[in-house]
Amino acid sequence: MAQVFNFETISEYNDFNNHETLHPLVSIIDFSKAKPRTGSTMNFGLYCIFLKQVNCGDLKYGRNYYDYQEGTLVFVSPGQTIDVENKVDIYQPAGHGLVFHPDLIRGTSLAKGINDYNFFSYNTSEALHLSEKERQLVLDCFAKIEIELKQSIDKHSKKLIASNIELFFNYCERFYDRQFITRDNANKGIVEKFEELLNSYFSSEKPHVLGLPSVAYYASELNLSPNYFGDLIKKETGKSAQEYIQNKIIDTAKNKIFDSSKTINEVAYELGFKYPQHFTRFFKQHVGNTPNEYRSLN
């Protein structure tokens, strides 16, 4: 059975990787300094970004596996657990990492915007695959942060370190945008599958059983995290996944309303609305007419 490690402080993670603690709330890790080890389960109370340069086994987040290879960036946020599986033999870690405690960024602009960096909640088939040029940029960002860590801590330290981390995250956003483009064929396959799932949803019993379809439902069906799925659909179609679903609901509703043998209440229930008045409000908000008005006009 794999060992379980809990990392709540920077010093705990530094000790695990044979590093001196230069700052109590942040560290740059050179994994080649760590002692050889086997796969394990790690619980984090820290933000961690890993650029691994060795295959250390399959990374499992929740029930899903991370699309991890050598030279990819892996993002972990506080409260997440990473299982390193299928690595029972001893190996020497390699690569680099940025690890920081949530307290580091409190009161900074990064604290206000960190939830906007969706890649912290990406999990399956969603690792950031870097080109050699991008990899060097990541290492340069880590080096700048490490230089600051080696300075004496003063009133400027927190702001400068947080600013450099924010700059690094902004580069990561750019890299992910590039990845959405370079994986265009795979992404188009996901969009096509999404459309198939949308079409089949309303021709099945799912609206009666599950109600209205959600972004989380389709993300789960496609084995993607909701944030990655939403970002991918937005990049590919120009519309959010929620808009895409709402447009499908309206399109299906219009077709059903044309069937004059059905009451508006029946149409609402067939679409998955719990209450007909919610359907009426939703339809008018998107079409400009109530369902009854739309039926009369057409």
Coordinates of C-alpha atoms in Angstrom, one line a residue:
M1 CA 0.0 0.0 0.0
A2 CA 1.4 3.4 -1.0
Q3 CA 2.5 5.8 1.7
V4 CA 0.3 8.8 2.5
F5 CA 1.9 12.3 3.0
N6 CA 0.1 15.4 4.2
F7 CA 1.7 18.8 3.3
E8 CA 0.2 21.8 5.1
T9 CA 3.4 23.9 5.3
I10 CA 6.2 24.9 3.1
S11 CA 8.8 23.5 5.5
E12 CA 7.1 20.1 5.5
Y13 CA 7.3 19.9 1.7
N14 CA 10.9 21.3 1.7
D15 CA 11.9 18.6 4.2
F16 CA 10.3 15.9 2.0
N17 CA 12.4 17.1 -1.0
N18 CA 15.6 17.8 0.9
H19 CA 15.4 21.6 0.6
E20 CA 16.3 24.5 2.9
T21 CA 13.4 26.7 3.7
L22 CA 14.3 30.2 2.5
H23 CA 10.8 31.6 3.1
P24 CA 8.1 30.2 5.3
L25 CA 5.3 30.6 2.7
V26 CA 6.9 29.9 -0.7
S27 CA 9.6 27.7 -2.2
I28 CA 11.1 26.8 -5.6
I29 CA 11.8 23.0 -5.7
D30 CA 14.6 21.3 -7.6
F31 CA 13.4 17.7 -7.5
S32 CA 16.8 16.3 -8.4
K33 CA 17.9 17.2 -4.8
A34 CA 15.2 14.9 -3.3
K35 CA 16.0 11.4 -2.1
P36 CA 15.0 8.5 -4.3
R37 CA 11.4 7.3 -3.6
T38 CA 8.4 5.3 -4.7
G39 CA 4.9 6.3 -5.7
S40 CA 2.7 7.7 -2.9
T41 CA -0.5 9.6 -2.0
M42 CA -0.1 13.3 -1.3
N43 CA -2.6 15.6 0.3
F44 CA -1.9 19.3 -0.2
G45 CA -2.8 22.4 1.7
L46 CA -0.6 24.3 -0.7
Y47 CA -0.7 25.6 -4.2
C48 CA 1.8 23.5 -6.3
I49 CA 2.9 23.7 -9.9
F50 CA 5.1 20.9 -11.0
L51 CA 7.3 20.7 -14.1
K52 CA 8.4 17.0 -13.9
Q53 CA 11.2 15.6 -16.0
V54 CA 10.8 12.0 -15.1
N55 CA 8.0 9.5 -15.4
C56 CA 7.0 9.0 -11.7
G57 CA 3.9 6.8 -12.4
D58 CA 0.3 7.6 -13.2
L59 CA -1.0 10.7 -11.5
K60 CA -4.6 10.2 -10.3
Y61 CA -6.8 13.1 -9.2
G62 CA -10.1 11.9 -7.6
R63 CA -11.3 9.0 -9.8
N64 CA -9.6 10.3 -12.9
Y65 CA -6.1 10.2 -14.3
Y66 CA -4.1 13.3 -15.2
D67 CA -2.8 13.5 -18.8
Y68 CA 0.8 13.6 -17.6
Q69 CA 4.0 13.1 -19.5
E70 CA 7.6 14.3 -19.0
G71 CA 7.8 18.0 -19.6
T72 CA 4.2 18.8 -18.7
L73 CA 3.0 21.3 -16.1
V74 CA 0.7 19.9 -13.3
F75 CA -1.4 22.3 -11.2
V76 CA -2.5 21.5 -7.6
S77 CA -4.5 23.7 -5.3
P78 CA -5.1 23.5 -1.5
G79 CA -7.4 20.6 -0.6
Q80 CA -6.5 18.4 -3.5
T81 CA -5.1 14.9 -3.3
I82 CA -2.7 13.4 -5.8
D83 CA -2.1 9.7 -6.1
V84 CA 1.0 8.5 -7.8
E85 CA 0.2 5.0 -8.9
N86 CA 2.0 2.2 -10.7
K87 CA 5.4 3.2 -9.4
V88 CA 6.5 0.6 -6.9
D89 CA 10.1 0.7 -7.9
I90 CA 12.4 3.3 -6.5
Y91 CA 13.1 6.3 -8.8
Q92 CA 15.0 9.6 -8.6
P93 CA 12.7 12.6 -8.9
A94 CA 13.6 15.2 -11.5
G95 CA 12.2 18.5 -12.6
H96 CA 11.2 21.7 -10.8
G97 CA 8.3 23.1 -8.9
L98 CA 6.7 26.2 -7.4
V99 CA 5.0 25.7 -4.1
F100 CA 3.3 28.4 -2.0
H101 CA 0.9 28.7 1.0
P102 CA -2.4 30.6 0.5
D103 CA -1.3 33.0 3.2
L104 CA 1.5 34.3 0.8
I105 CA -1.0 36.0 -1.5
R106 CA -3.6 37.3 1.0
G107 CA -4.1 41.0 0.4
T108 CA -2.5 41.0 -3.0
S109 CA -4.1 41.4 -6.5
L110 CA -3.3 37.7 -7.1
A111 CA -5.6 36.7 -4.2
K112 CA -8.5 38.5 -5.9
G113 CA -7.9 36.9 -9.2
I114 CA -6.6 33.4 -8.5
N115 CA -10.0 31.8 -9.0
D116 CA -9.9 33.2 -12.5
Y117 CA -7.1 30.8 -13.3
N118 CA -9.2 27.9 -14.3
F119 CA -6.3 25.5 -14.8
F120 CA -6.2 24.8 -11.0
S121 CA -9.5 22.9 -11.4
Y122 CA -8.5 21.0 -14.6
N123 CA -8.0 17.4 -13.9
T124 CA -8.3 14.7 -16.6
S125 CA -6.6 14.8 -20.0
E126 CA -5.9 18.4 -19.4
A127 CA -2.2 18.9 -18.4
L128 CA -0.3 21.7 -20.0
H129 CA 2.1 20.3 -22.6
L130 CA 5.0 22.7 -23.1
S131 CA 7.2 23.4 -26.1
E132 CA 10.9 23.8 -25.4
K133 CA 10.6 27.6 -25.6
E134 CA 7.7 27.6 -23.1
R135 CA 9.5 25.2 -20.8
Q136 CA 12.5 27.7 -20.7
L137 CA 10.1 30.5 -19.9
V138 CA 8.7 28.6 -17.0
L139 CA 12.2 27.9 -15.6
D140 CA 13.0 31.6 -16.1
C141 CA 10.0 32.6 -14.0
F142 CA 11.0 30.1 -11.3
A143 CA 14.5 31.5 -11.3
K144 CA 13.3 35.1 -10.8
I145 CA 11.2 34.0 -7.8
E146 CA 14.1 32.0 -6.4
I147 CA 16.4 35.1 -6.7
E148 CA 13.9 37.1 -4.6
L149 CA 13.7 34.2 -2.0
K150 CA 17.4 34.5 -1.5
Q151 CA 17.1 38.2 -0.6
S152 CA 16.5 39.3 3.0
I153 CA 12.8 39.4 3.7
D154 CA 11.5 43.0 3.8
K155 CA 8.3 44.9 3.2
H156 CA 8.7 44.5 -0.5
S157 CA 9.2 40.7 -0.6
K158 CA 5.5 39.7 -0.5
K159 CA 4.5 42.0 -3.3
L160 CA 7.4 41.2 -5.5
I161 CA 7.1 37.4 -5.1
A162 CA 3.3 37.5 -5.6
S163 CA 3.8 39.7 -8.7
N164 CA 6.2 37.2 -10.2
I165 CA 3.8 34.3 -9.5
E166 CA 1.0 36.3 -11.2
L167 CA 3.2 36.9 -14.2
F168 CA 3.9 33.1 -14.4
F169 CA 0.2 32.3 -14.2
N170 CA -0.5 34.8 -17.0
Y171 CA 2.1 32.9 -19.2
C172 CA 0.3 29.7 -18.3
E173 CA -3.0 31.1 -19.6
R174 CA -1.2 32.0 -22.8
F175 CA 0.2 28.5 -23.1
Y176 CA -3.2 26.9 -22.5
D177 CA -4.7 29.2 -25.3
R178 CA -2.0 27.9 -27.6
Q179 CA -2.7 24.3 -26.6
F180 CA -6.4 24.7 -27.4
I181 CA -5.2 25.7 -30.9
T182 CA -2.6 23.1 -31.4
R183 CA -4.9 20.3 -30.2
D184 CA -7.6 21.6 -32.6
N185 CA -8.5 18.2 -34.1
A186 CA -9.0 16.6 -30.7
N187 CA -11.0 19.6 -29.5
K188 CA -13.3 19.5 -32.6
G189 CA -13.9 15.8 -31.8
I190 CA -15.0 16.9 -28.3
V191 CA -17.3 19.6 -29.7
E192 CA -18.9 17.1 -32.1
K193 CA -19.4 14.6 -29.3
F194 CA -20.9 17.4 -27.2
E195 CA -23.4 18.2 -30.0
E196 CA -24.3 14.5 -30.3
L197 CA -24.9 14.3 -26.5
L198 CA -27.1 17.4 -26.7
N199 CA -29.2 16.1 -29.5
S200 CA -29.7 12.7 -27.8
Y201 CA -30.5 14.2 -24.4
F202 CA -33.9 15.6 -25.5
S203 CA -34.8 12.5 -27.5
S204 CA -34.4 10.3 -24.4
E205 CA -36.0 10.0 -20.9
K206 CA -33.1 12.0 -19.3
P207 CA -35.1 15.3 -19.0
H208 CA -37.7 13.5 -16.9
V209 CA -35.1 11.8 -14.8
L210 CA -32.3 14.4 -14.6
G211 CA -34.1 17.6 -15.4
L212 CA -32.4 20.3 -17.5
P213 CA -28.9 19.5 -18.7
S214 CA -26.0 21.2 -17.1
V215 CA -22.4 22.0 -18.1
A216 CA -21.2 19.7 -15.3
Y217 CA -23.3 16.8 -16.8
Y218 CA -21.7 17.1 -20.2
A219 CA -18.2 17.6 -18.8
S220 CA -18.6 14.4 -16.8
E221 CA -19.9 12.5 -19.9
L222 CA -16.8 13.7 -21.8
N223 CA -14.4 12.9 -18.9
L224 CA -13.4 16.5 -18.5
S225 CA -13.5 18.9 -15.6
P226 CA -16.3 21.6 -16.0
N227 CA -13.8 24.5 -16.2
Y228 CA -11.6 22.8 -18.9
F229 CA -14.7 21.8 -20.8
G230 CA -16.2 25.3 -20.6
D231 CA -12.9 26.9 -21.7
L232 CA -12.5 24.5 -24.6
I233 CA -16.1 25.1 -25.9
K234 CA -15.6 28.9 -25.6
K235 CA -12.3 28.7 -27.6
E236 CA -13.8 26.5 -30.3
T237 CA -17.2 28.1 -30.8
G238 CA -17.1 31.6 -29.4
K239 CA -20.0 30.7 -27.1
S240 CA -19.9 29.5 -23.5
A241 CA -21.0 25.9 -22.8
Q242 CA -23.9 27.3 -20.9
E243 CA -25.0 29.4 -23.9
Y244 CA -24.6 26.4 -26.1
I245 CA -26.9 24.4 -23.9
Q246 CA -29.5 27.2 -23.6
N247 CA -29.6 27.7 -27.3
K248 CA -30.3 23.9 -27.7
I249 CA -33.1 24.1 -25.1
I250 CA -34.7 27.1 -27.0
D251 CA -34.3 25.4 -30.4
T252 CA -35.9 22.2 -29.0
A253 CA -38.6 24.2 -27.3
K254 CA -39.6 26.0 -30.5
N255 CA -40.0 22.7 -32.3
K256 CA -42.2 21.2 -29.6
I257 CA -44.3 24.4 -29.4
F258 CA -45.2 24.0 -33.0
D259 CA -47.0 20.7 -32.1
S260 CA -50.3 22.2 -31.1
S261 CA -51.5 18.9 -29.7
K262 CA -49.2 19.5 -26.7
T263 CA -49.9 22.1 -24.0
I264 CA -47.2 24.5 -22.9
N265 CA -47.0 22.7 -19.6
E266 CA -46.4 19.4 -21.3
V267 CA -43.6 21.0 -23.4
A268 CA -42.0 22.4 -20.2
Y269 CA -42.0 19.0 -18.5
E270 CA -40.6 17.3 -21.6
L271 CA -37.7 19.7 -21.6
G272 CA -36.9 19.0 -18.0
F273 CA -38.3 22.1 -16.3
K274 CA -39.8 21.4 -12.8
Y275 CA -42.3 24.3 -13.1
P276 CA -44.0 25.5 -16.3
Q277 CA -43.7 29.2 -15.1
H278 CA -39.9 28.8 -15.1
F279 CA -40.0 27.6 -18.7
T280 CA -42.2 30.6 -19.7
R281 CA -39.8 33.0 -18.0
F282 CA -36.8 31.3 -19.6
F283 CA -38.3 31.3 -23.1
K284 CA -39.4 34.9 -23.0
Q285 CA -36.0 36.0 -21.7
H286 CA -34.3 34.4 -24.7
V287 CA -36.9 34.8 -27.4
G288 CA -38.8 37.9 -26.5
N289 CA -42.2 36.2 -26.5
T290 CA -43.9 33.8 -24.1
P291 CA -44.4 30.3 -25.4
N292 CA -48.1 30.9 -26.0
E293 CA -47.3 34.2 -27.9
Y294 CA -44.7 32.4 -30.0
R295 CA -47.2 29.6 -30.8
S296 CA -49.8 32.2 -31.9
L297 CA -47.4 34.2 -34.0
N298 CA -46.3 31.1 -35.8

